[in-house]
Coordinates of C-alpha atoms and ligand atoms in Angstrom, one line a residue:
M1 CA 5.3 0.5 40.8
R2 CA 2.8 1.7 38.3
G3 CA 2.9 5.1 37.1
L4 CA 0.6 7.7 37.5
M5 CA -0.7 8.9 34.2
Q6 CA -4.1 9.2 32.9
D7 CA -5.6 6.2 31.6
W8 CA -6.3 7.8 28.1
P9 CA -7.4 5.0 25.7
L10 CA -5.8 5.4 22.2
L11 CA -9.1 5.6 19.8
C12 CA -8.8 6.5 16.3
H13 CA -12.0 8.7 16.2
R14 CA -9.9 11.0 18.6
I15 CA -7.8 11.6 15.6
I16 CA -11.0 13.2 13.7
G17 CA -11.9 15.0 17.0
H18 CA -8.4 16.5 17.5
A19 CA -8.6 17.7 13.6
A20 CA -11.8 19.1 14.0
L21 CA -10.8 21.1 17.0
F22 CA -7.5 22.3 16.1
H23 CA -7.4 22.3 12.2
G24 CA -11.0 22.5 11.9
T25 CA -11.3 24.8 8.5
Q26 CA -8.1 22.7 6.9
E27 CA -9.4 21.3 3.8
V28 CA -10.1 17.9 2.6
V29 CA -10.1 18.1 -1.5
T30 CA -11.6 15.2 -3.5
R31 CA -12.1 14.4 -7.3
S32 CA -15.4 12.9 -6.6
V33 CA -16.7 9.7 -8.1
E34 CA -19.1 11.6 -10.0
G35 CA -16.7 13.9 -11.6
P36 CA -16.2 17.4 -10.1
I37 CA -13.9 18.5 -7.3
H38 CA -15.6 18.7 -4.0
R39 CA -14.1 20.6 -1.1
T40 CA -14.7 20.0 2.7
N41 CA -12.8 20.5 5.9
Y42 CA -11.9 18.5 9.1
A43 CA -14.8 20.2 11.0
E44 CA -17.5 18.9 8.4
I45 CA -16.1 15.3 8.1
H46 CA -15.8 15.0 11.8
A47 CA -19.8 16.1 11.9
R48 CA -20.6 13.8 9.1
A49 CA -18.6 11.0 10.8
L50 CA -20.7 11.2 13.9
K51 CA -23.8 10.9 11.9
V52 CA -22.5 7.7 10.2
S53 CA -22.1 6.5 13.8
Q54 CA -25.5 7.7 14.8
G55 CA -26.8 6.1 11.4
L56 CA -25.1 2.8 12.2
Q57 CA -26.2 2.4 15.6
R58 CA -29.6 3.3 14.6
D59 CA -29.5 0.3 11.8
G60 CA -28.3 -1.9 15.2
I61 CA -24.7 -2.0 14.3
K62 CA -22.8 -2.9 17.3
L63 CA -19.3 -3.1 18.9
G64 CA -17.0 -5.6 16.7
D65 CA -19.7 -5.8 14.0
R66 CA -17.7 -5.5 10.7
V67 CA -18.8 -2.8 8.0
A68 CA -17.1 -2.9 4.5
T69 CA -16.0 -0.4 2.5
I70 CA -15.6 -0.6 -1.3
A71 CA -14.4 2.7 -2.4
W72 CA -11.9 5.1 -3.7
N73 CA -10.3 7.6 -1.8
T74 CA -13.0 10.3 -1.1
W75 CA -14.2 12.4 1.7
R76 CA -17.3 10.1 2.0
H77 CA -14.9 7.3 2.5
L78 CA -12.9 9.1 5.2
E79 CA -16.4 10.0 7.0
A80 CA -17.3 6.3 6.9
W81 CA -13.8 5.5 8.0
Y82 CA -14.2 7.2 11.2
G83 CA -18.1 6.8 11.7
I84 CA -17.4 3.1 11.7
M85 CA -14.8 2.8 14.1
G86 CA -16.2 5.5 16.4
I87 CA -18.8 3.2 17.7
G88 CA -16.3 0.0 17.9
A89 CA -17.2 -1.5 14.9
I90 CA -14.7 -2.7 12.2
C91 CA -14.0 -0.8 9.1
H92 CA -13.3 -3.4 6.5
T93 CA -11.6 -1.9 3.4
V94 CA -12.1 -4.4 0.6
N95 CA -10.1 -4.2 -2.6
P96 CA -12.3 -3.7 -5.8
R97 CA -9.3 -4.9 -7.7
L98 CA -10.0 -8.2 -6.4
F99 CA -12.0 -10.7 -8.6
P100 CA -15.7 -10.9 -7.7
E101 CA -15.2 -14.4 -6.1
Q102 CA -12.4 -13.2 -4.2
I103 CA -14.6 -10.2 -2.7
A104 CA -17.4 -12.8 -2.1
W105 CA -14.8 -14.9 -0.2
I106 CA -13.6 -12.0 1.7
I107 CA -16.7 -10.5 2.8
N108 CA -18.1 -13.8 3.7
H109 CA -15.2 -14.7 5.8
A110 CA -15.0 -11.4 7.5
Q111 CA -19.2 -11.6 7.6
D112 CA -19.5 -7.9 7.0
R113 CA -23.1 -7.0 7.8
V114 CA -23.3 -3.7 6.0
V115 CA -21.4 -2.7 2.7
M116 CA -20.7 0.9 1.9
V117 CA -19.9 0.9 -1.8
D118 CA -19.2 3.4 -4.5
T119 CA -21.3 3.7 -7.6
T120 CA -18.3 2.2 -9.7
F121 CA -18.4 -1.1 -7.9
V122 CA -22.2 -1.7 -7.6
P123 CA -22.5 -3.6 -10.8
V124 CA -20.0 -6.2 -9.6
L125 CA -21.5 -6.2 -6.0
E126 CA -24.9 -7.1 -8.0
K127 CA -23.1 -10.1 -9.6
I128 CA -22.2 -11.7 -6.0
A129 CA -24.9 -10.3 -3.8
D130 CA -26.6 -13.5 -3.9
K131 CA -23.8 -15.3 -2.4
L132 CA -23.5 -12.5 0.5
P133 CA -26.0 -13.8 3.0
S134 CA -24.3 -11.9 6.3
V135 CA -24.9 -8.4 4.5
D136 CA -28.1 -6.8 6.0
R137 CA -27.7 -3.7 3.6
F138 CA -25.7 -1.6 1.1
I139 CA -25.2 2.1 1.5
V140 CA -24.1 3.6 -2.0
L141 CA -21.8 6.3 -1.5
T142 CA -23.4 9.3 -3.4
D143 CA -26.6 11.5 -3.3
R144 CA -30.1 10.7 -4.5
A145 CA -29.2 12.3 -8.1
H146 CA -26.4 10.1 -8.8
M147 CA -28.0 7.1 -7.1
P148 CA -28.1 3.9 -9.8
E149 CA -30.9 1.5 -9.9
T150 CA -29.6 -1.4 -8.4
T151 CA -30.8 -4.9 -7.0
L152 CA -28.5 -4.6 -3.9
K153 CA -30.6 -5.3 -0.8
N154 CA -31.9 -2.2 1.1
A155 CA -29.8 -0.2 -1.0
V156 CA -29.9 3.3 0.0
A157 CA -27.8 6.6 -1.1
Y158 CA -25.6 7.7 1.4
E159 CA -26.5 11.2 1.6
D160 CA -30.1 10.2 2.2
W161 CA -29.2 7.6 4.7
I162 CA -26.7 10.2 6.7
A163 CA -29.7 13.0 6.4
Q164 CA -31.5 11.1 8.5
A165 CA -29.0 11.4 11.6
D166 CA -29.3 14.6 13.4
G167 CA -25.3 14.5 14.7
D168 CA -26.3 14.4 18.2
F169 CA -24.2 11.6 19.0
A170 CA -21.2 11.4 20.9
W171 CA -18.1 8.8 20.1
Q172 CA -17.8 5.9 22.2
N173 CA -15.2 5.1 24.8
F174 CA -13.7 1.6 24.9
D175 CA -10.6 -0.3 25.6
E176 CA -7.8 1.0 23.0
N177 CA -7.1 -2.8 22.3
T178 CA -10.6 -3.1 20.6
A179 CA -10.4 -4.1 17.0
A180 CA -10.9 -0.8 14.5
A181 CA -10.3 -2.2 11.3
M182 CA -9.4 -5.0 9.0
C183 CA -7.5 -5.6 5.7
Y184 CA -7.0 -8.6 3.9
T185 CA -3.6 -9.5 2.1
S186 CA -4.2 -10.1 -2.0
G187 CA -3.4 -13.7 -1.5
T188 CA -1.7 -14.2 -4.7
T189 CA -1.2 -17.5 -2.9
G190 CA -3.5 -19.3 -0.7
D191 CA -6.7 -17.7 0.5
P192 CA -6.4 -14.1 1.6
K193 CA -5.6 -13.4 5.2
G194 CA -7.2 -11.0 7.3
V195 CA -5.1 -8.5 9.3
L196 CA -7.2 -6.8 12.2
Y197 CA -5.9 -3.6 13.4
S198 CA -6.8 -2.3 16.6
H199 CA -7.3 1.4 17.8
R200 CA -4.2 1.3 19.6
S201 CA -2.0 0.0 16.7
N202 CA -3.7 2.5 14.1
V203 CA -2.9 5.5 16.8
L204 CA 0.8 4.1 17.7
H205 CA 1.4 3.8 13.8
S206 CA 0.2 7.3 13.0
F207 CA 2.8 8.4 15.5
M208 CA 5.3 6.7 13.7
A209 CA 4.3 7.6 10.5
N210 CA 4.5 11.2 11.7
T211 CA 7.9 11.5 12.7
K212 CA 10.1 13.6 10.5
D213 CA 12.0 11.1 8.8
A214 CA 9.0 8.7 8.1
L215 CA 6.1 10.4 6.5
G216 CA 6.6 13.7 8.5
T217 CA 3.8 16.0 6.9
S218 CA 3.0 19.0 9.2
A219 CA -0.2 21.3 9.3
A220 CA 1.7 23.5 6.4
D221 CA 1.6 20.5 3.8
T222 CA -0.8 19.3 1.4
M223 CA -0.7 15.5 1.1
L224 CA -2.1 13.5 -1.7
P225 CA -2.3 9.6 -1.2
V226 CA -2.7 8.0 -4.0
V227 CA -2.4 5.0 -2.4
P228 CA -5.8 3.8 -1.8
L229 CA -7.3 3.2 1.6
F230 CA -8.1 -0.2 0.6
H231 CA -4.5 -1.0 0.3
A232 CA -3.0 -1.5 3.8
N233 CA -4.6 1.4 5.6
S234 CA -3.4 3.9 2.9
W235 CA 0.0 3.3 4.7
G236 CA -1.6 5.3 7.5
I237 CA -2.3 8.4 6.1
A238 CA -6.0 8.4 6.6
F239 CA -5.0 8.7 10.3
S240 CA -1.5 10.4 10.3
A241 CA -2.5 13.7 8.0
P242 CA -5.7 14.6 10.4
T243 CA -3.3 14.1 13.6
M244 CA -1.4 16.7 11.9
G245 CA -3.7 19.0 10.5
T246 CA -2.5 18.4 7.2
K247 CA -4.5 19.2 3.9
L248 CA -5.6 16.4 2.5
V249 CA -6.1 15.9 -1.5
M250 CA -8.0 12.6 -2.3
P251 CA -7.9 11.4 -6.1
G252 CA -10.9 9.5 -6.3
P253 CA -11.3 7.1 -9.1
K254 CA -8.7 8.6 -11.7
L255 CA -5.1 7.5 -10.7
D256 CA -3.7 8.0 -14.6
G257 CA -0.9 10.3 -15.0
A258 CA -2.8 13.4 -16.5
S259 CA -5.4 13.2 -13.6
V260 CA -2.8 13.0 -10.5
Y261 CA -0.6 15.5 -12.2
E262 CA -3.4 18.2 -12.2
L263 CA -4.4 17.7 -8.7
L264 CA -0.8 17.7 -7.4
D265 CA -0.4 20.8 -9.5
T266 CA -3.6 22.8 -8.8
E267 CA -4.0 21.9 -5.3
K268 CA -0.2 22.8 -4.8
V269 CA 0.8 19.2 -3.2
T270 CA 3.8 19.1 -1.2
F271 CA 3.8 15.5 -0.2
T272 CA 2.2 12.4 -1.7
A273 CA 2.4 8.6 -1.6
G274 CA 1.9 5.5 -4.0
V275 CA 3.3 2.8 -5.7
P276 CA 5.9 3.1 -8.3
T277 CA 3.4 2.1 -11.4
V278 CA 1.3 5.4 -10.7
W279 CA 4.8 7.2 -10.3
L280 CA 5.7 5.6 -13.8
M281 CA 2.3 7.3 -15.5
L282 CA 3.1 10.5 -13.7
L283 CA 6.6 10.6 -15.4
N284 CA 5.8 9.7 -18.6
H285 CA 3.0 12.3 -18.6
M286 CA 5.2 15.0 -17.4
A287 CA 7.9 14.1 -19.9
A288 CA 5.7 14.3 -22.7
N289 CA 4.1 17.3 -21.9
N290 CA 7.1 19.2 -20.5
L291 CA 5.4 19.8 -17.1
K292 CA 7.1 20.6 -13.9
L293 CA 5.7 20.6 -10.1
P294 CA 7.4 23.5 -8.5
H295 CA 5.3 22.8 -5.2
L296 CA 6.2 19.2 -4.7
K297 CA 8.6 18.5 -2.0
M298 CA 8.4 14.6 -1.3
V299 CA 7.6 11.5 -3.0
V300 CA 6.8 8.4 -0.8
C301 CA 7.3 5.3 -2.8
G302 CA 6.7 1.8 -1.8
G303 CA 4.4 -1.6 -2.4
S304 CA 7.3 -2.9 -4.9
A305 CA 10.9 -1.9 -5.6
M306 CA 11.2 1.7 -6.3
P307 CA 13.5 1.3 -9.8
R308 CA 16.9 3.5 -9.8
S309 CA 15.9 5.4 -12.9
M310 CA 12.5 6.6 -11.2
I311 CA 14.3 7.9 -8.1
K312 CA 16.7 9.5 -10.5
S313 CA 13.8 11.3 -12.3
F314 CA 12.4 13.0 -9.2
V315 CA 15.9 14.0 -7.7
D316 CA 16.7 15.8 -10.9
M317 CA 13.2 17.4 -10.7
G318 CA 14.4 18.5 -7.3
V319 CA 11.7 16.4 -5.4
Q320 CA 12.8 14.2 -2.5
V321 CA 12.2 10.7 -2.8
R322 CA 11.4 8.4 0.0
H323 CA 11.6 5.0 -0.6
A324 CA 9.4 2.9 1.5
W325 CA 9.2 -1.0 2.7
G326 CA 6.2 -2.5 4.4
M327 CA 3.3 -4.7 4.3
T328 CA -0.4 -4.8 5.2
E329 CA 0.5 -7.0 8.5
M330 CA 2.8 -4.0 9.7
S331 CA 0.0 -1.3 9.1
P332 CA 1.8 -1.0 7.0
L333 CA 4.9 1.1 7.4
G334 CA 8.4 -1.0 7.9
T335 CA 11.4 0.9 6.6
L336 CA 12.1 4.4 4.9
A337 CA 15.0 5.5 3.0
T338 CA 16.0 8.4 4.6
L339 CA 19.8 10.0 4.3
K340 CA 21.2 9.9 7.9
P341 CA 24.4 11.1 8.4
P342 CA 26.8 10.9 7.1
F343 CA 24.8 9.9 4.1
S344 CA 23.2 13.1 3.9
N345 CA 26.4 14.8 1.9
L346 CA 26.3 11.9 -0.5
Q347 CA 25.9 13.4 -4.3
G348 CA 25.6 11.6 -7.4
D349 CA 25.4 7.8 -7.7
D350 CA 26.4 7.4 -4.3
R351 CA 23.2 9.4 -3.1
L352 CA 21.1 7.0 -5.3
D353 CA 22.7 3.7 -3.9
V354 CA 21.3 4.7 -0.5
L355 CA 18.0 6.3 -1.8
Q356 CA 17.6 2.8 -3.4
T357 CA 17.6 0.8 -0.3
Q358 CA 14.6 0.1 1.4
G359 CA 15.9 2.2 4.4
Y360 CA 15.4 1.6 8.3
P361 CA 12.4 1.5 10.6
P362 CA 11.0 4.4 12.5
Y363 CA 11.2 3.7 16.2
G364 CA 8.2 1.0 16.7
V365 CA 9.5 -1.3 14.3
Q366 CA 12.3 -4.0 15.1
M367 CA 13.9 -6.2 12.6
K368 CA 16.5 -9.0 11.9
I369 CA 17.4 -11.4 9.2
T370 CA 17.8 -15.1 10.1
D371 CA 18.6 -18.2 8.2
D372 CA 16.3 -21.3 7.6
A373 CA 17.0 -22.4 10.9
G374 CA 15.9 -18.9 12.9
K375 CA 19.5 -18.2 13.5
E376 CA 20.6 -14.5 13.3
L377 CA 22.6 -13.5 10.4
P378 CA 25.3 -10.3 10.5
W379 CA 24.0 -7.0 9.3
D380 CA 27.1 -6.7 6.8
G381 CA 25.2 -5.5 3.8
K382 CA 25.9 -8.7 2.1
T383 CA 24.4 -11.7 3.9
F384 CA 20.8 -12.4 2.6
G385 CA 18.4 -13.9 5.0
R386 CA 14.5 -14.1 6.1
L387 CA 13.5 -10.7 7.3
K388 CA 11.4 -10.6 10.6
V389 CA 9.7 -7.9 12.3
S390 CA 8.2 -7.1 15.6
G391 CA 6.2 -4.2 17.0
P392 CA 3.3 -2.5 18.4
A393 CA 1.8 -2.3 14.9
V394 CA 2.7 -5.4 13.7
A395 CA 0.1 -8.5 13.5
K396 CA 0.1 -11.3 15.8
A397 CA -2.2 -13.6 14.2
Y398 CA -4.6 -13.6 11.2
F399 CA -8.7 -13.3 11.7
R400 CA -10.2 -16.6 12.3
V401 CA -7.1 -18.7 11.3
D402 CA -5.9 -20.7 14.2
A403 CA -1.9 -20.6 13.5
N404 CA 0.9 -19.3 15.2
I405 CA 2.8 -16.9 13.1
L406 CA 5.4 -15.4 15.4
D407 CA 8.9 -17.3 16.2
E408 CA 9.6 -18.0 19.6
D409 CA 11.1 -14.1 20.1
G410 CA 7.9 -12.9 18.9
Y411 CA 8.9 -11.8 15.5
F412 CA 6.8 -12.3 12.1
D413 CA 8.3 -13.7 9.3
T414 CA 7.8 -11.3 6.3
G415 CA 8.4 -13.5 3.4
D416 CA 10.9 -11.3 2.4
V417 CA 14.3 -12.2 1.8
A418 CA 16.6 -8.8 2.7
T419 CA 19.9 -7.7 3.7
I420 CA 20.9 -5.2 6.4
D421 CA 24.2 -3.1 6.3
P422 CA 25.7 -2.0 9.3
H423 CA 24.4 1.2 9.6
G424 CA 20.5 -0.6 9.7
Y425 CA 19.8 0.2 6.0
M426 CA 17.6 -2.8 4.8
R427 CA 17.7 -4.2 1.1
I428 CA 14.8 -6.3 0.0
T429 CA 16.6 -8.9 -2.2
D430 CA 13.4 -10.9 -3.1
R431 CA 10.1 -12.5 -1.9
S432 CA 11.5 -15.5 -0.6
K433 CA 9.2 -17.6 -3.0
D434 CA 10.7 -15.3 -6.2
V435 CA 14.5 -15.4 -5.6
I436 CA 16.2 -17.5 -8.2
K437 CA 18.4 -20.2 -7.1
S438 CA 21.0 -20.7 -9.4
G439 CA 23.8 -23.1 -8.7
G440 CA 23.1 -23.0 -4.8
E441 CA 23.3 -19.2 -4.9
W442 CA 20.7 -16.7 -4.9
I443 CA 19.7 -14.4 -7.7
S444 CA 17.9 -11.1 -6.9
S445 CA 14.8 -11.1 -9.5
I446 CA 14.2 -7.6 -8.1
D447 CA 17.5 -6.3 -8.8
L448 CA 17.4 -7.5 -12.6
E449 CA 14.0 -5.9 -12.8
N450 CA 15.4 -2.8 -11.7
L451 CA 18.1 -2.8 -14.1
A452 CA 16.0 -3.7 -17.0
V453 CA 13.6 -1.0 -16.6
G454 CA 16.5 1.3 -16.7
H455 CA 16.7 0.8 -20.8
P456 CA 15.2 3.5 -22.5
A457 CA 12.7 1.2 -24.3
V458 CA 11.4 -1.1 -21.5
A459 CA 8.1 -0.1 -20.1
E460 CA 7.9 -3.3 -17.3
A461 CA 10.2 -5.9 -16.8
A462 CA 9.6 -9.0 -14.8
V463 CA 11.9 -12.2 -14.1
I464 CA 11.1 -15.5 -13.1
G465 CA 13.1 -18.6 -12.4
I466 CA 13.0 -21.4 -15.3
H467 CA 14.2 -24.9 -14.5
H468 CA 17.8 -25.1 -16.0
P469 CA 19.3 -29.0 -16.0
K470 CA 22.7 -27.7 -14.7
W471 CA 21.9 -25.0 -12.4
D472 CA 18.4 -25.9 -11.1
E473 CA 17.1 -22.5 -11.7
R474 CA 18.2 -19.6 -14.3
P475 CA 16.6 -16.1 -14.8
L476 CA 14.3 -15.4 -17.7
L477 CA 14.0 -11.6 -18.2
I478 CA 10.4 -11.0 -19.5
V479 CA 10.0 -7.6 -21.2
Q480 CA 7.0 -5.1 -22.2
L481 CA 8.4 -2.5 -24.5
K482 CA 7.2 1.0 -24.7
Q483 CA 4.8 2.0 -27.2
G484 CA 6.5 2.6 -30.6
Q485 CA 9.8 1.6 -29.1
N486 CA 12.0 -1.2 -30.4
A487 CA 14.7 -3.2 -28.6
S488 CA 16.3 -6.7 -29.5
R489 CA 17.0 -9.6 -26.6
E490 CA 20.6 -8.3 -27.5
D491 CA 20.3 -4.8 -26.9
I492 CA 18.6 -5.3 -23.8
L493 CA 21.3 -7.9 -22.6
K494 CA 24.2 -5.4 -23.7
F495 CA 22.7 -2.8 -21.7
M496 CA 22.9 -5.0 -18.5
D497 CA 26.3 -6.4 -19.1
G498 CA 28.5 -4.9 -16.8
K499 CA 26.3 -3.5 -14.3
I500 CA 25.8 -6.9 -12.6
A501 CA 27.6 -10.1 -11.9
K502 CA 28.0 -12.2 -15.1
W503 CA 26.6 -15.1 -13.6
W504 CA 23.4 -13.1 -12.7
M505 CA 22.9 -12.3 -16.6
P506 CA 19.6 -13.3 -17.9
D507 CA 19.8 -16.5 -20.0
D508 CA 17.0 -15.1 -22.4
V509 CA 14.5 -12.3 -22.9
A510 CA 11.1 -12.7 -23.6
F511 CA 9.0 -10.0 -25.1
V512 CA 5.3 -9.8 -24.1
D513 CA 2.3 -7.3 -24.8
G514 CA 1.5 -7.2 -21.2
I515 CA 2.8 -7.9 -17.8
P516 CA -0.1 -9.1 -15.4
H517 CA -0.4 -7.4 -12.0
T518 CA -1.9 -8.4 -8.6
A519 CA -4.9 -6.1 -7.1
T520 CA -2.4 -4.1 -5.5
G521 CA -0.3 -3.3 -8.4
K522 CA 2.4 -5.8 -8.2
I523 CA 4.0 -7.9 -10.9
L524 CA 1.7 -11.2 -10.8
K525 CA 4.6 -13.7 -10.8
T526 CA 2.3 -16.7 -10.5
A527 CA 0.4 -16.0 -13.8
L528 CA 4.1 -15.5 -15.6
R529 CA 5.2 -18.8 -14.2
D530 CA 2.1 -20.2 -15.7
Q531 CA 2.4 -18.8 -18.8
F532 CA 6.0 -19.8 -19.1
K533 CA 5.9 -23.1 -17.7
A534 CA 6.6 -24.7 -21.3
Y535 CA 9.5 -22.6 -21.9
S536 CA 13.0 -24.0 -21.8
F537 CA 16.0 -22.0 -22.1
P538 CA 17.6 -22.2 -26.1
N539 CA 21.2 -22.8 -24.5
A540 CA 20.0 -25.4 -21.9
A541 CA 22.7 -28.3 -22.5
A542 CA 22.0 -31.2 -20.1
Ligands
LIG601 P1 -0.1 -7.6 -0.7 O1 0.5 -8.7 -0.7 O2 -1.7 -7.6 -0.5 O3 -0.2 -7.1 -2.3 P2 1.3 -6.0 0.7 O4 1.4 -4.3 0.6 O5 0.9 -6.1 1.8 O6 0.4 -6.3 0.0 O7 2.6 -6.5 0.1 C1 4.1 -6.2 1.1 C2 5.0 -6.8 0.2 O8 5.2 -5.8 -0.7 C3 6.1 -6.9 1.2 O9 6.4 -8.1 1.9 C4 7.3 -7.0 -0.2 O10 7.5 -8.0 -1.0 C5 6.8 -6.1 -1.1 N1 7.1 -4.8 -1.0 C6 6.4 -3.5 -0.4 N2 7.3 -2.5 -0.2 C7 8.6 -2.8 -0.9 C8 9.5 -2.5 -1.5 N3 9.6 -0.9 -1.2 N4 10.5 -3.0 -2.4 C9 10.3 -4.3 -2.5 N5 9.3 -5.2 -2.3 C10 8.3 -4.3 -1.4

C-alpha cells in the first residue's frame, strides 16, 4: 500500500523560494570582487535568480545542459547557482585553483555550454578558451563599469545580461532525481572525477546539515562560509543557510586572516566554516593583534584533519569547534564531532580527545569499516579499516565513467582508513594511499602531522613514508618553520617523544621553505614524494 501524501518534488530552487517568502529581508552580505561590501537580501537574490533562469533559457540552455561557474563566494554566484538549477540545467562549479589544463579538461569532460566567471579568472580562461569548443558564451560576473576588455567568446557583463530579462518567469517543475549540480574531485591521482548531485540529494543533504548537532544554524544566526561554493558544494551551506533564513556573509576573493577577521567581527558572525589553513591564518592574525570575536559561537572545520592545538585555541577563546569529515562524493558532510552524553561533561584534555575525532554521522549517512576483503571490522576504537559509506546524498557513480563504485551492499569506499569506537565516533587514520606501512604495522601520517604542528616553531608539517630496507617504510617528517622561528631536528623530535608510541617516531626531519598544496588546500603528498624520491634515511642499515 502506498502512502497518501502529496507528490512534492524536492527541488533546490524551492529553497530560495522559501527564503524569499519567509526570510525575504534577511541579508546576504558580500566582500565583492570589485572591493566594496555589497548588501542584498533573500528576496532580491530570488528575484535575480529568476532573471538568470530566464536569460539562460533565452540563450537556448535547456534541461540537462551544463553551465559552469568559476567564481568566489558572492551574491552573484548564489543567484547564478539557483538560476541555473531553476530550469533544470546543471550548475558546474569549477575550482579556479586547478591548473589551467585541468580546468580545460574538466570543462570539456562536462561539456559546459556557458561559463560564468569572475573578473579574477578571465585571464586564465582566455589562455585556454580556444580549447573549449562546447562553450557558446562567457558571462563575466560584474557590471559594465568593471567589465574587462576580453577576447572571450560572446562575453557579456552579468549585470547587462540579466538586465535584459524582466523576471516574469516561473521556476520549472521536474522530477526530484534530475541532476542539479556537479563538482569534480581535484584529481591528485588520475583524472578528476565528476560527482553529479541531484535536486533530491541536495535538498536531503540540506536537511541533514541543518540538524542541531551538524551545522545547525537558525534564522537568528549569521553564517560565513569561507569554504568556497566550488569546494564540495560549499559543504551544503548555500542550501542549508537559506532553508533556515540564516544571514549569509560571503567573503569574496579575500580569505586571508585579516580579511576574514574583519567580516567575522563587523557582521557579528555566529557560525563559520572552512579548512584548517584558513583558521591557522585567522588565529595567527588574532594572536598577533590581540583581537577577540565575542559574537562567534561555532567554527566548523574539515577538509583535512584539524590539529589539536587549533581546537584548543578556539576552545580557549570560548568558541565551540565542530570538526567535520566528508568528501565531494558525499555532498559532502559525513561526520561531525559533537559532544553527545556522557562526553558533554568532559573537561580539559579528555574533552579535546573527543573534539579531535572526526565524529559521528547525522541521520542519512551510514558507515562501516572493512578489511581489504570487504569483511566488516569491529567498532573498538582501535582496529583500522577501509571506511565505506552509504546514503541518499552519497554518489553511486561518476559522470561519464562506466565503472561500478559500490560494494555489494551499496557502500562507497571513501579511500580513507579509519577506526570507529563503540559510541560511533570515527577517527580518520589516513588516506589509504598515505598511511605508512612499517614492519607490517600502520603508522598514521595525520597523527604525526598533528603532533608536529603543536610545536611552537612549526608552521606546517607533512609526513610521508620513505623506503626502508628493514621496515619497508618509515616516516619522514617534513617541516616548514614559522617565519623568524628556529628549531632543530632534535628539538622537534624531543617535543614529539613520549606523546606517541616509540616506533611511530619519524626517522628524520627535513626542513623546507614551503609545503605544496592541492587546489582544495590539502597537503600535496604526491609532490612531496617526488621531491624526496632520492632521499634515504641516514640510519637505514640494510
Ligand atoms: P578533494 O579530494 O577534491 O580535495 P574532498 O573534499 O572531496 O576534495 O576530499 C575528501 C577527503 O578529504 C576525504 O576523503 C579525507 O581524506 C579528507 N578529509 C576531509 N575532512 C577531513 C578531516 N576532518 N580529517 C581528515 N581528513 C579529512
